[in-house]
XYZ file of C-alpha atoms in Angstrom:
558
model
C 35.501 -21.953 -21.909
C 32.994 -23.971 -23.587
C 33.505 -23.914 -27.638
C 30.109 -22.409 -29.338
C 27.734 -25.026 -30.561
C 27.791 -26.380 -34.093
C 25.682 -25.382 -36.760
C 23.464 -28.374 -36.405
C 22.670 -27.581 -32.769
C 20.859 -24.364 -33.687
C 17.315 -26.174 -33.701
C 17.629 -27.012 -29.978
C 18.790 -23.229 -29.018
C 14.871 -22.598 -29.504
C 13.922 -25.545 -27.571
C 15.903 -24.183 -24.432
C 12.565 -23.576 -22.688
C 11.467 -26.486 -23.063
C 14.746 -28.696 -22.603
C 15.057 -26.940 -19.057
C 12.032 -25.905 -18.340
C 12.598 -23.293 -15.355
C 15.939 -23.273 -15.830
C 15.538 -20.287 -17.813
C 12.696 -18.845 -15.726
C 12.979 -15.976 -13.643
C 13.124 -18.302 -10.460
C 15.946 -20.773 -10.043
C 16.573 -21.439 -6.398
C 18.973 -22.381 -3.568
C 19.995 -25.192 -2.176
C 20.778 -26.147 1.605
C 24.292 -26.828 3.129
C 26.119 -23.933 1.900
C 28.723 -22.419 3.888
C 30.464 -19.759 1.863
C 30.657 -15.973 2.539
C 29.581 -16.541 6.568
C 29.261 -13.366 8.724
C 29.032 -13.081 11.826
C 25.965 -11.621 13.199
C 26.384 -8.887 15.157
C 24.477 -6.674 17.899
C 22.462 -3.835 16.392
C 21.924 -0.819 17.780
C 18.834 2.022 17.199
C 18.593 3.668 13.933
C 21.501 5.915 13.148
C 21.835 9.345 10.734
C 23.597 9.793 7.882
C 26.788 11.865 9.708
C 28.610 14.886 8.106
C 32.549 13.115 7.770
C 35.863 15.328 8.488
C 38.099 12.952 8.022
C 40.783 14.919 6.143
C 41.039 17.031 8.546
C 40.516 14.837 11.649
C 37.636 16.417 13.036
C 34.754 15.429 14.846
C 31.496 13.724 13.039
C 28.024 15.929 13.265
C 24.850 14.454 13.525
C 22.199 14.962 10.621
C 18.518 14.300 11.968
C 17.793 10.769 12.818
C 15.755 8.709 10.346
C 12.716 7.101 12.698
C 13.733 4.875 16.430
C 12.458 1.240 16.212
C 9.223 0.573 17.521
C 8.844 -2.293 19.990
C 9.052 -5.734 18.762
C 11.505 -4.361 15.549
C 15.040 -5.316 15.774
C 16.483 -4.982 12.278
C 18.285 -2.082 11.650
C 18.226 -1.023 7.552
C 20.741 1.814 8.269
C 23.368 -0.192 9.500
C 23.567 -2.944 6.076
C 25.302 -3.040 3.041
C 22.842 -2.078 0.186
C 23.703 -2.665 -3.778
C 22.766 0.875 -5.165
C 23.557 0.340 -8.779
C 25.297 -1.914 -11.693
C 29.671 -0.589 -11.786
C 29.745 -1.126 -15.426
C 26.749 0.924 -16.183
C 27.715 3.958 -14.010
C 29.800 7.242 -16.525
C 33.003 7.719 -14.864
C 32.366 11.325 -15.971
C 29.391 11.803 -15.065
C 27.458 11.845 -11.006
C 24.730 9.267 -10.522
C 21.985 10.084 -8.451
C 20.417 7.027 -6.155
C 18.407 6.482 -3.678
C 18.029 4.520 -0.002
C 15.576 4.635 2.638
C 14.267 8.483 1.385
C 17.312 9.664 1.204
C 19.151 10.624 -2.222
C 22.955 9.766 -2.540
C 25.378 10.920 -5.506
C 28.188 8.340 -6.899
C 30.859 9.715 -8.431
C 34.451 8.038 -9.843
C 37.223 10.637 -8.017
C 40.617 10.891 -9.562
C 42.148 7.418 -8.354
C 39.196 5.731 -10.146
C 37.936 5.187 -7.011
C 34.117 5.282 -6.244
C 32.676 7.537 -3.942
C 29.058 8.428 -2.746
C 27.770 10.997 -0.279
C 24.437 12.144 0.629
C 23.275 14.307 -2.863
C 23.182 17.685 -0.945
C 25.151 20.819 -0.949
C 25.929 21.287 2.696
C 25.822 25.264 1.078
C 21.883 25.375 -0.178
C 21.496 22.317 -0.305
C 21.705 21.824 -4.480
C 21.623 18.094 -5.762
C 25.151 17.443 -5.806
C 24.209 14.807 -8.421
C 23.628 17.796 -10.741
C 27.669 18.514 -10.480
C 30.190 18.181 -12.044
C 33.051 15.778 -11.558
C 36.563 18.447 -11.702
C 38.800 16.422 -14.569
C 41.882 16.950 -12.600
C 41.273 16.891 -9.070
C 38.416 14.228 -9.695
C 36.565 16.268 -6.764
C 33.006 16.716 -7.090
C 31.752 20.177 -7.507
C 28.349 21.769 -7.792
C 27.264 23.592 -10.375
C 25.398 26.283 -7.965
C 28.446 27.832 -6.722
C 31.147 25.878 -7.806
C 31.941 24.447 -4.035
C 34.499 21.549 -4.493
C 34.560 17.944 -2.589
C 36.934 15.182 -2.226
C 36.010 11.840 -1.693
C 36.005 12.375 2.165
C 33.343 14.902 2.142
C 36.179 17.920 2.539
C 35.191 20.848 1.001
C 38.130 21.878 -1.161
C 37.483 25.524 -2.701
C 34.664 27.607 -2.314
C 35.522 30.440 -4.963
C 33.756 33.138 -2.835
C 35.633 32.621 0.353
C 38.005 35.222 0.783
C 40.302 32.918 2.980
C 40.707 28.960 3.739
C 38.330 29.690 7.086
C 35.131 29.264 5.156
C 36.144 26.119 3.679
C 38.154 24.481 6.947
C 34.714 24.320 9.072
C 33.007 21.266 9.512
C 29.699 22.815 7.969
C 31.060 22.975 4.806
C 31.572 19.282 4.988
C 29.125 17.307 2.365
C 27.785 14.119 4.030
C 30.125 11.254 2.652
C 29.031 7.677 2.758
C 30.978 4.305 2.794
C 31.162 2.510 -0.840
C 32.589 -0.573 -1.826
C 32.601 -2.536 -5.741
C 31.356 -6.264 -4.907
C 30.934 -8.676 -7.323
C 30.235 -6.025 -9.830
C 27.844 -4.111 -7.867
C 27.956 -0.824 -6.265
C 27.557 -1.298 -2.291
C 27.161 1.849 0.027
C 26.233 1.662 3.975
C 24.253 4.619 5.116
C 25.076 5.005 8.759
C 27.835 7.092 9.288
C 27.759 6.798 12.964
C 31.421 6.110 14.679
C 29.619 3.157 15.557
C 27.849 2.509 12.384
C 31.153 2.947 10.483
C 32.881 0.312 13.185
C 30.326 -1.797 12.035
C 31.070 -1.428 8.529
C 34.765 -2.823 8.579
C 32.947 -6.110 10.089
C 30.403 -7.126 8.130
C 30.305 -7.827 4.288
C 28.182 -7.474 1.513
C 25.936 -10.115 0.887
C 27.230 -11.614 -2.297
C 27.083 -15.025 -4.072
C 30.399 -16.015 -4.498
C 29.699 -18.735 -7.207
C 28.589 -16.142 -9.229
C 32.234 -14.922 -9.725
C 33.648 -17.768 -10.959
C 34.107 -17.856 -14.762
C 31.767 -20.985 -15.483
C 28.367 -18.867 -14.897
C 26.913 -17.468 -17.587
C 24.268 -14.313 -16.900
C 23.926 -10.403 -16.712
C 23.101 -8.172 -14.081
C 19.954 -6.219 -14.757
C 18.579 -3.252 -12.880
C 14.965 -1.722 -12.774
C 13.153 0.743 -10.753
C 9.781 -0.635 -9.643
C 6.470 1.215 -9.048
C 5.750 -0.245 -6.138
C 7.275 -1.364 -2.599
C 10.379 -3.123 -1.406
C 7.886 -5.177 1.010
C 5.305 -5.510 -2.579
C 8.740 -6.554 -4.268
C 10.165 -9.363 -1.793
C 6.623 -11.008 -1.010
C 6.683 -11.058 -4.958
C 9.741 -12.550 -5.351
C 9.108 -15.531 -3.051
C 5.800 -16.529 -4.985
C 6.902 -19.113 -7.827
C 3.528 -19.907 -8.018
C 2.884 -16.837 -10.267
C 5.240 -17.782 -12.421
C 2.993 -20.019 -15.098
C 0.261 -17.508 -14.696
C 1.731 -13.993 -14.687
C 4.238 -15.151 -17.318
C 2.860 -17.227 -19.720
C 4.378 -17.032 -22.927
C 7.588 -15.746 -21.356
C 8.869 -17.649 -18.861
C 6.311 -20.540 -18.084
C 2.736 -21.766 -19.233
C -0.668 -21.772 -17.256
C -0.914 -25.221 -17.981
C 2.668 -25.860 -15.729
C 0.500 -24.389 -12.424
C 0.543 -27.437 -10.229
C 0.347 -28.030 -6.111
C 4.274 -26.705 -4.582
C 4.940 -28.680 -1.180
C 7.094 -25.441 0.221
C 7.922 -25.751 4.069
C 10.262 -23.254 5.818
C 13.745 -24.417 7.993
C 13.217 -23.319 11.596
C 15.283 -20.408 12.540
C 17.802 -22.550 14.357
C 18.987 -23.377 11.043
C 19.868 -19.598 9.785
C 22.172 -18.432 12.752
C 25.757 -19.942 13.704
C 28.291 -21.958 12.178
C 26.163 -24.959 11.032
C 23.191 -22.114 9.803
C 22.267 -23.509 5.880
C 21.235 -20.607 4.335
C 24.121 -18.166 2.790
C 25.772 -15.961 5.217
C 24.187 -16.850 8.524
C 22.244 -13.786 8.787
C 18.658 -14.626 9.396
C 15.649 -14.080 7.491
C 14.089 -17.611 6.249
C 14.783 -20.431 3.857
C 13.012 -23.390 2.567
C 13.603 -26.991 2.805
C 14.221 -28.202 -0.534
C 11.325 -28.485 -3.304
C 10.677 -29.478 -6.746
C 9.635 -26.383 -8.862
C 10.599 -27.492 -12.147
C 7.654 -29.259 -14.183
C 10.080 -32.404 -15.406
C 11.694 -33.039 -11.804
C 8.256 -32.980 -9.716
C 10.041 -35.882 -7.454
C 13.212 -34.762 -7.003
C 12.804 -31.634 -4.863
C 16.245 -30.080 -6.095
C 15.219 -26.048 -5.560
C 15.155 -23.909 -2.253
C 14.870 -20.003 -2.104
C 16.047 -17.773 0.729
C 15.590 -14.302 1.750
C 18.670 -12.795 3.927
C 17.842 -9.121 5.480
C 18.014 -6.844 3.987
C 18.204 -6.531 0.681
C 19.263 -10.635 -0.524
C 16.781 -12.509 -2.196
C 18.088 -15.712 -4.217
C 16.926 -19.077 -5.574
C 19.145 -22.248 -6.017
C 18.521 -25.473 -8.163
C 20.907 -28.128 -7.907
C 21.363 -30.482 -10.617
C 23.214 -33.885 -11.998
C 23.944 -34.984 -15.418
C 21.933 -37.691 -15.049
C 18.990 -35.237 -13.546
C 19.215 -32.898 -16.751
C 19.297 -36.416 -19.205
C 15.933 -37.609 -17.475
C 14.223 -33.839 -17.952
C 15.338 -34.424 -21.854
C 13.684 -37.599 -21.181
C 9.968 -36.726 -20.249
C 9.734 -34.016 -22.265
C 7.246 -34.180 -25.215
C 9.987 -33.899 -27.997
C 10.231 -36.048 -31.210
C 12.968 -38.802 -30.720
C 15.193 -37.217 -33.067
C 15.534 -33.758 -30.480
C 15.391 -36.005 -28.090
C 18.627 -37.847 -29.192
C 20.377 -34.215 -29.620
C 19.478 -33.091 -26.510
C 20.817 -35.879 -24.656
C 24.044 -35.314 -26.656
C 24.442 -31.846 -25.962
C 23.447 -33.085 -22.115
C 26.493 -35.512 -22.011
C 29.113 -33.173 -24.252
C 28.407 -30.472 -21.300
C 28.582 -32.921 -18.041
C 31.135 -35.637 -19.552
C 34.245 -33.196 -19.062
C 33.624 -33.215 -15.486
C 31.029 -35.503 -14.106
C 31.669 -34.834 -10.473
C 31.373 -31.409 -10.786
C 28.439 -29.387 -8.976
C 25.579 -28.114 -11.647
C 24.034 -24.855 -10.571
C 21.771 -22.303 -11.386
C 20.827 -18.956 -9.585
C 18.341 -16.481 -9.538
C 19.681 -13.535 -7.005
C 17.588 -10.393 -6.830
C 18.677 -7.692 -4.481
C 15.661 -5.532 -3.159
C 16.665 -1.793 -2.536
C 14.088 0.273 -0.807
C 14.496 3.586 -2.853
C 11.296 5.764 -1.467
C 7.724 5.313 -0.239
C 5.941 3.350 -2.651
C 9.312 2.579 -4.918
C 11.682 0.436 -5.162
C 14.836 -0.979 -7.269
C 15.747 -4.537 -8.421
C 18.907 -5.579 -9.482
C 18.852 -8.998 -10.225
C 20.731 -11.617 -12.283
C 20.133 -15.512 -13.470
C 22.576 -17.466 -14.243
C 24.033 -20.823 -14.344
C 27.038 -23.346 -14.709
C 25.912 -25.630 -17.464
C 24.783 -25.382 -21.065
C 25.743 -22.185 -20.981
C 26.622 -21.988 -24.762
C 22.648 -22.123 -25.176
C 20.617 -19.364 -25.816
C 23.409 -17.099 -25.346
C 22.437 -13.012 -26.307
C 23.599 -9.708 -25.848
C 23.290 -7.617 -22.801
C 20.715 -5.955 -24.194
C 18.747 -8.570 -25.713
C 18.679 -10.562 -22.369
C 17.779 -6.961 -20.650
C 14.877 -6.858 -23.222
C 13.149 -10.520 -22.597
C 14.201 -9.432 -18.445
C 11.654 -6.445 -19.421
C 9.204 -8.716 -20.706
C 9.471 -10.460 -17.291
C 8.839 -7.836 -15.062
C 6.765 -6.130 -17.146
C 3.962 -8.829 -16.066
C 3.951 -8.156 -12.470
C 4.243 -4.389 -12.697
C 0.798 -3.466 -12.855
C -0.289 -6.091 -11.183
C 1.694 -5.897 -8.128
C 1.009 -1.752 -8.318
C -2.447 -2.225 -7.953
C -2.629 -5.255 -5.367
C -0.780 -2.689 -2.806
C -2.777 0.551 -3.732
C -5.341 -2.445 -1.865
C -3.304 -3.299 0.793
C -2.833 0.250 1.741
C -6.299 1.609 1.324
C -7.672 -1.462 3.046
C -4.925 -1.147 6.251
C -4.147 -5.011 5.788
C -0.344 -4.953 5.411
C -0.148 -5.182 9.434
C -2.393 -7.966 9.699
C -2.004 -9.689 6.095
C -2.587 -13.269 7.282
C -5.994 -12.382 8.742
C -7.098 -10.410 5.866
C -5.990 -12.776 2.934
C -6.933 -16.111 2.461
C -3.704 -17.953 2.302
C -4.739 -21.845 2.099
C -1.949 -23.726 0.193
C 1.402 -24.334 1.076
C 2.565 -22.260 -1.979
C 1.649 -19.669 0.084
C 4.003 -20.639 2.961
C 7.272 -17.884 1.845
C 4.442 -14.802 1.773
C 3.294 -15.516 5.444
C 7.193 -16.431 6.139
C 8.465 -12.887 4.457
C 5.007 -11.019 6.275
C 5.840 -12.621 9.587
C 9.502 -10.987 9.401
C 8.649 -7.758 7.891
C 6.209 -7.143 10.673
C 9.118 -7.551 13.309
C 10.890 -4.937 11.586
C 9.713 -1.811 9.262
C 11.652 0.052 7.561
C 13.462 2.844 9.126
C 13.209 5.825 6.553
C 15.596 8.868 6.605
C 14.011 11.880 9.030
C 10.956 13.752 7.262
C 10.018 11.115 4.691
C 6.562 9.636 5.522
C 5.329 5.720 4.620
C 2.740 6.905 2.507
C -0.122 4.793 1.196
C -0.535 4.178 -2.129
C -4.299 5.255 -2.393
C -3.058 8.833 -1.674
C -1.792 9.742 -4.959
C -3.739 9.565 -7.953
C -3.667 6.265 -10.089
C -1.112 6.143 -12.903
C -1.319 5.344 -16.101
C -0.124 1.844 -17.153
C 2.620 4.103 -19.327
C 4.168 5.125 -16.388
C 3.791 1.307 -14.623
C 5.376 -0.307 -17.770
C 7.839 2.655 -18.569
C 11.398 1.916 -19.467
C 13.780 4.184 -20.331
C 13.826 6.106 -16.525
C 13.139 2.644 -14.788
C 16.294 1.065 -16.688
C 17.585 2.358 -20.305
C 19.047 5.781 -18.967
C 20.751 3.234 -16.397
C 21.954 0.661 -18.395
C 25.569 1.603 -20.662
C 24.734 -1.746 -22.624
C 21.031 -0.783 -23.412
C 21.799 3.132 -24.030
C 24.302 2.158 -26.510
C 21.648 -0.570 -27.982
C 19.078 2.329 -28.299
C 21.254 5.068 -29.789
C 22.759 2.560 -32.430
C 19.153 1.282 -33.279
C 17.683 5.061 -33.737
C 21.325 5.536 -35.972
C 20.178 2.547 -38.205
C 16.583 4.014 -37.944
C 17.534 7.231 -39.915
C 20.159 5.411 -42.006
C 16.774 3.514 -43.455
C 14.466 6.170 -43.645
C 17.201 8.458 -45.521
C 18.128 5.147 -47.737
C 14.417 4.949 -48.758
C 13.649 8.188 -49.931
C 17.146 8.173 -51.550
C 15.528 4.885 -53.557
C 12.415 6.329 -54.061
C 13.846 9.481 -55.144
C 15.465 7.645 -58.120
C 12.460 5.414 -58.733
C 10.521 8.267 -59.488
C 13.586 10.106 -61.880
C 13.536 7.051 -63.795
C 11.413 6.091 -67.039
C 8.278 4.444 -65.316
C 8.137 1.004 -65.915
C 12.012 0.018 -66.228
C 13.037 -3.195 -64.345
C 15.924 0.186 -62.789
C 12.890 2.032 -61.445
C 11.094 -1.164 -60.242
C 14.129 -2.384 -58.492
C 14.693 1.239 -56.922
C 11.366 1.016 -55.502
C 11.392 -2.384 -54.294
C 14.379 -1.283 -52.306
C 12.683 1.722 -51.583
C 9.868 0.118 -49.781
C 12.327 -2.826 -47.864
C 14.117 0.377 -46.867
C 11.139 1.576 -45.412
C 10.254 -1.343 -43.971
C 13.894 -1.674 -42.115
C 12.788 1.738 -40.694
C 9.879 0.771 -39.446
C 11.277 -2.285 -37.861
C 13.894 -0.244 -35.964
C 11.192 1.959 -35.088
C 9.172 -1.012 -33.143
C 12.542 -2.472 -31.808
C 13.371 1.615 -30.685
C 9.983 1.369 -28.465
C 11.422 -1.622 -26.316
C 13.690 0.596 -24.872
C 10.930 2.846 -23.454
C 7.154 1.396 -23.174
C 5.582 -1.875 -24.609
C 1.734 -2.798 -23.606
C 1.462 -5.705 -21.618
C -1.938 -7.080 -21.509
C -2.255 -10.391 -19.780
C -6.224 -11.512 -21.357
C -4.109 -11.116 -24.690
C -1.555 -13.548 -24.465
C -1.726 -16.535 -25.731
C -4.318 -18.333 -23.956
């Protein structure tokens, strides 16, 4: 573990931007060659149901209604994938989580063996949200709180308290609808199709993690936010660095950073098969290598990747003596300079041969219609005693990130939809440059194969429901707080200190005004009176980053 940086390295922590550049941007990339995590790719068959599970009691599966067949030309299917659902570390043991996948609500709840479990959030009785249950503290079964019906981790109902006998509770229709789940590199995974040959398929194939994450040299948090517009909006998105210095500015990047990005795409040959270079050998698309970062514009060291269904990840690729010439060009006085090629060579010196990476993965869960849910995370080998911050702090500036594209992006497909173009994008937008090359790349795919929502749920556009407010686009307390354990506990101990102020201050003031006016007792009561205030007020503005903050782009700096 590296040792934190001395005192006299505290100037450069608030250079970081500028000493890496996009190193701490939202976009770091991924480079070619790798071979770790491969699966083998495997036939897929049509779309199947979520199934009603008996395993307890070694019955039979029962069809629920099918979720809609592939249309000619589509070959993907979403129900038969590992998805990430949610962050393990965030979820209440005690409590049910509701999620949801491809229209369809699930429930995760810990059972007694502090084991995860998730089935479709429906009573099989009258069809109550589950999710709105109770976890029993003994049995660790799940019941709900309509009538008290009890299930295990299978699915098996357990007790129904009105059944007169163990007949009511032994039939297969009493069964809840249980789902595979599986904790991957600290992520909850779940795999809708309960098929016999969906849940074959399960045992096979593998979430789609990034194993260097796990190692304990990388730095970073995961981060989760629901997202007010699609999971197509939100991977197109993704794959667009070139927004980066324009929709962030002040964040992440700078408008004057915006520069030509000479982005070609690896044929497919290259993502199938034992010598494929993307991650796991799974399709999808990936870039040749590319230089993104402002200070490295000839040494293309970044590539980005999308992996169906839900993987999207960037991966820069560094050497010591790459990260000395970025301290190099940038426009610092000599004397940061000289410190930042210290801290450079104190980092790399221990081991000069070893492999500098950094990673942006962001996982893109299609939730409903029009929504969707991000969990991402950024992180990186190197330097990482710089800039380091709580989990809440990073989730903050992470919110500050997104909270550019939100409207934005909202917006831009309330167009696409109203104007019919998402079917024929590349003939209704003017896509000249090559930065545009991973849109029409993530476009071309898509249109192979759409989404396959759960039975009932329609693919809605946008321009059918009334235009929200931006407080609802840029809302964050149901989008992440309520989600996050690190950011719930940030926000209950900041309204604590909040009160703790506001009752300090008119404590002081209180005494100010008991004692003889004009005293340097009564001055000093006041002045602490009015810092107290101010304290309040402070934890006031810091409470509001947990729920809503304005973004207005034409008011950042320009």
């Amino acid at each position: 573990m590296v040792a934190p940086a001395p005192r006299w390295c505290t100037p450069v922590v608030a250079l970081l931007p500028l000493l890496l550049g996009a190193v701490t941007a939202l976009l770091p990339a991924a480079t070619l060659h790798v071979r770790q995590h491969r699966l083998q790719l495997h036939a897929i068959g049509s779309a199947q149901p979520l199934l009603r599970q008996r395993h307890a009691l070694g019955m039979s599966t029962t069809a629920a209604p099918a979720p809609a067949q592939l249309s000619a030309g589509e070959n993907f299917n979403y129900w038969r994938a590992w998805w990430p659902v949610a962050i393990a570390e965030d979820l209440q043991p005690d409590v049910p989580e509701r999620v949801e996948l491809l229209g369809e609500a699930l429930v995760l709840w810990r059972d007694s063996n502090k084991q995860w479990r998730a089935a479709v959030d429906r009573c099989p009785h009258r069809m109550a949200p589950l999710s709105e249950g109770i976890i029993h503290p003994k049995t660790g079964n799940l019941m709900c709180t309509y009538h008290g019906w009890e299930f295990d981790g299978d699915g098996t109902c357990t007790n129904i308290p009105q059944a007169t006998t163990d007949a009511a509770a032994a039939s297969r229709r009493a069964c809840a609808q249980s789902v595979p789940v599986q904790i991957a590199t600290g992520l909850v995974w779940v795999w809708p199709d309960t098929s016999p040959e969906g849940l074959a398929e399960s045992k096979i194939k593998r979430p789609a993690i990034v194993a260097d994450m796990d190692l304990p040299d990388y730095n970073g948090y995961w981060y989760v936010r629901d997202q007010p517009y699609s999971y197509d909006v939100l991977i197109e998105n993704l794959g667009d660095p070139a927004h980066l210095p324009f929709a962030h500015h002040g964040v992440i990047s700078n408008r004057k950073s915006g520069a030509p990005l000479g982005i070609t795409m690896e044929p497919p040959s290259a993502l199938f098969g034992p010598d494929a270079k993307n991650l796991h050998a799974n399709g999808g698309y990936l870039s040749k290598p590319f230089a993104f970062m402002p200070a490295l514009r000839d040494t293309p060291n970044m590539v980005m990747g999308f992996e169906p269904p839900t993987l999207f990840y960037y991966k820069s690729t560094y050497t010591g003596d790459m990260l000395q010439d970025v301290v190099r060009r940038l426009p610092l006085p000599p004397p940061f300079k000289a410190l930042g090629r210290f801290m450079v060579g104190r980092d790399t010196k221990k081991n000069p041969d070893k492999p500098l990476h950094l990673y942006f993965v962001g996982y893109s869960i299609p939730t409903m219609p029009g929504k969707s849910r991000l969990i991402l995370r950024n992180c990186r080998n190197f330097l990482t005693f710089l800039g380091k911050k709580s989990r809440a702090a990073d989730h903050i500036r992470q919110h500050l990130v997104l909270d550019g594209d939100n409207a934005l992006l909202h917006y831009e497909e309330r167009e696409y939809d109203r104007l019919g173009v998402k079917d024929r994008l590349e003939s209704s937008l003017y896509l000249p440059t090559d930065a545009d090359t991973p849109v029409r790349a993530w476009r071309q795919w898509y249109q192979k194969n759409k989404i396959q929502w759960a039975c009932g749920v329609e693919d809605r556009g946008g321009d059918k429901e009334a235009v929200p407010p931006r407080e609802v686009l840029l809302e964050r307390y149901h989008a992440h707080t309520k989600h996050c354990s690190a950011c719930r506990a940030a926000l209950a101990a900041t309204r604590k200190k909040r009160k703790l102020s506001l009752g300090a201050a008119a404590v002081l003031l209180a005494i100010a005004a008991a004692l003889p006016g004009g005293t340097r007792a009564s001055v000093a009561a006041a002045a602490m009176a009015v810092a107290a205030a101010g304290a309040s007020y402070r934890q006031q503005q810091h409470e509001r980053e947990f729920h809503y903050v304005e973004y207005i782009h034409a008011m950042r700096d320009v």
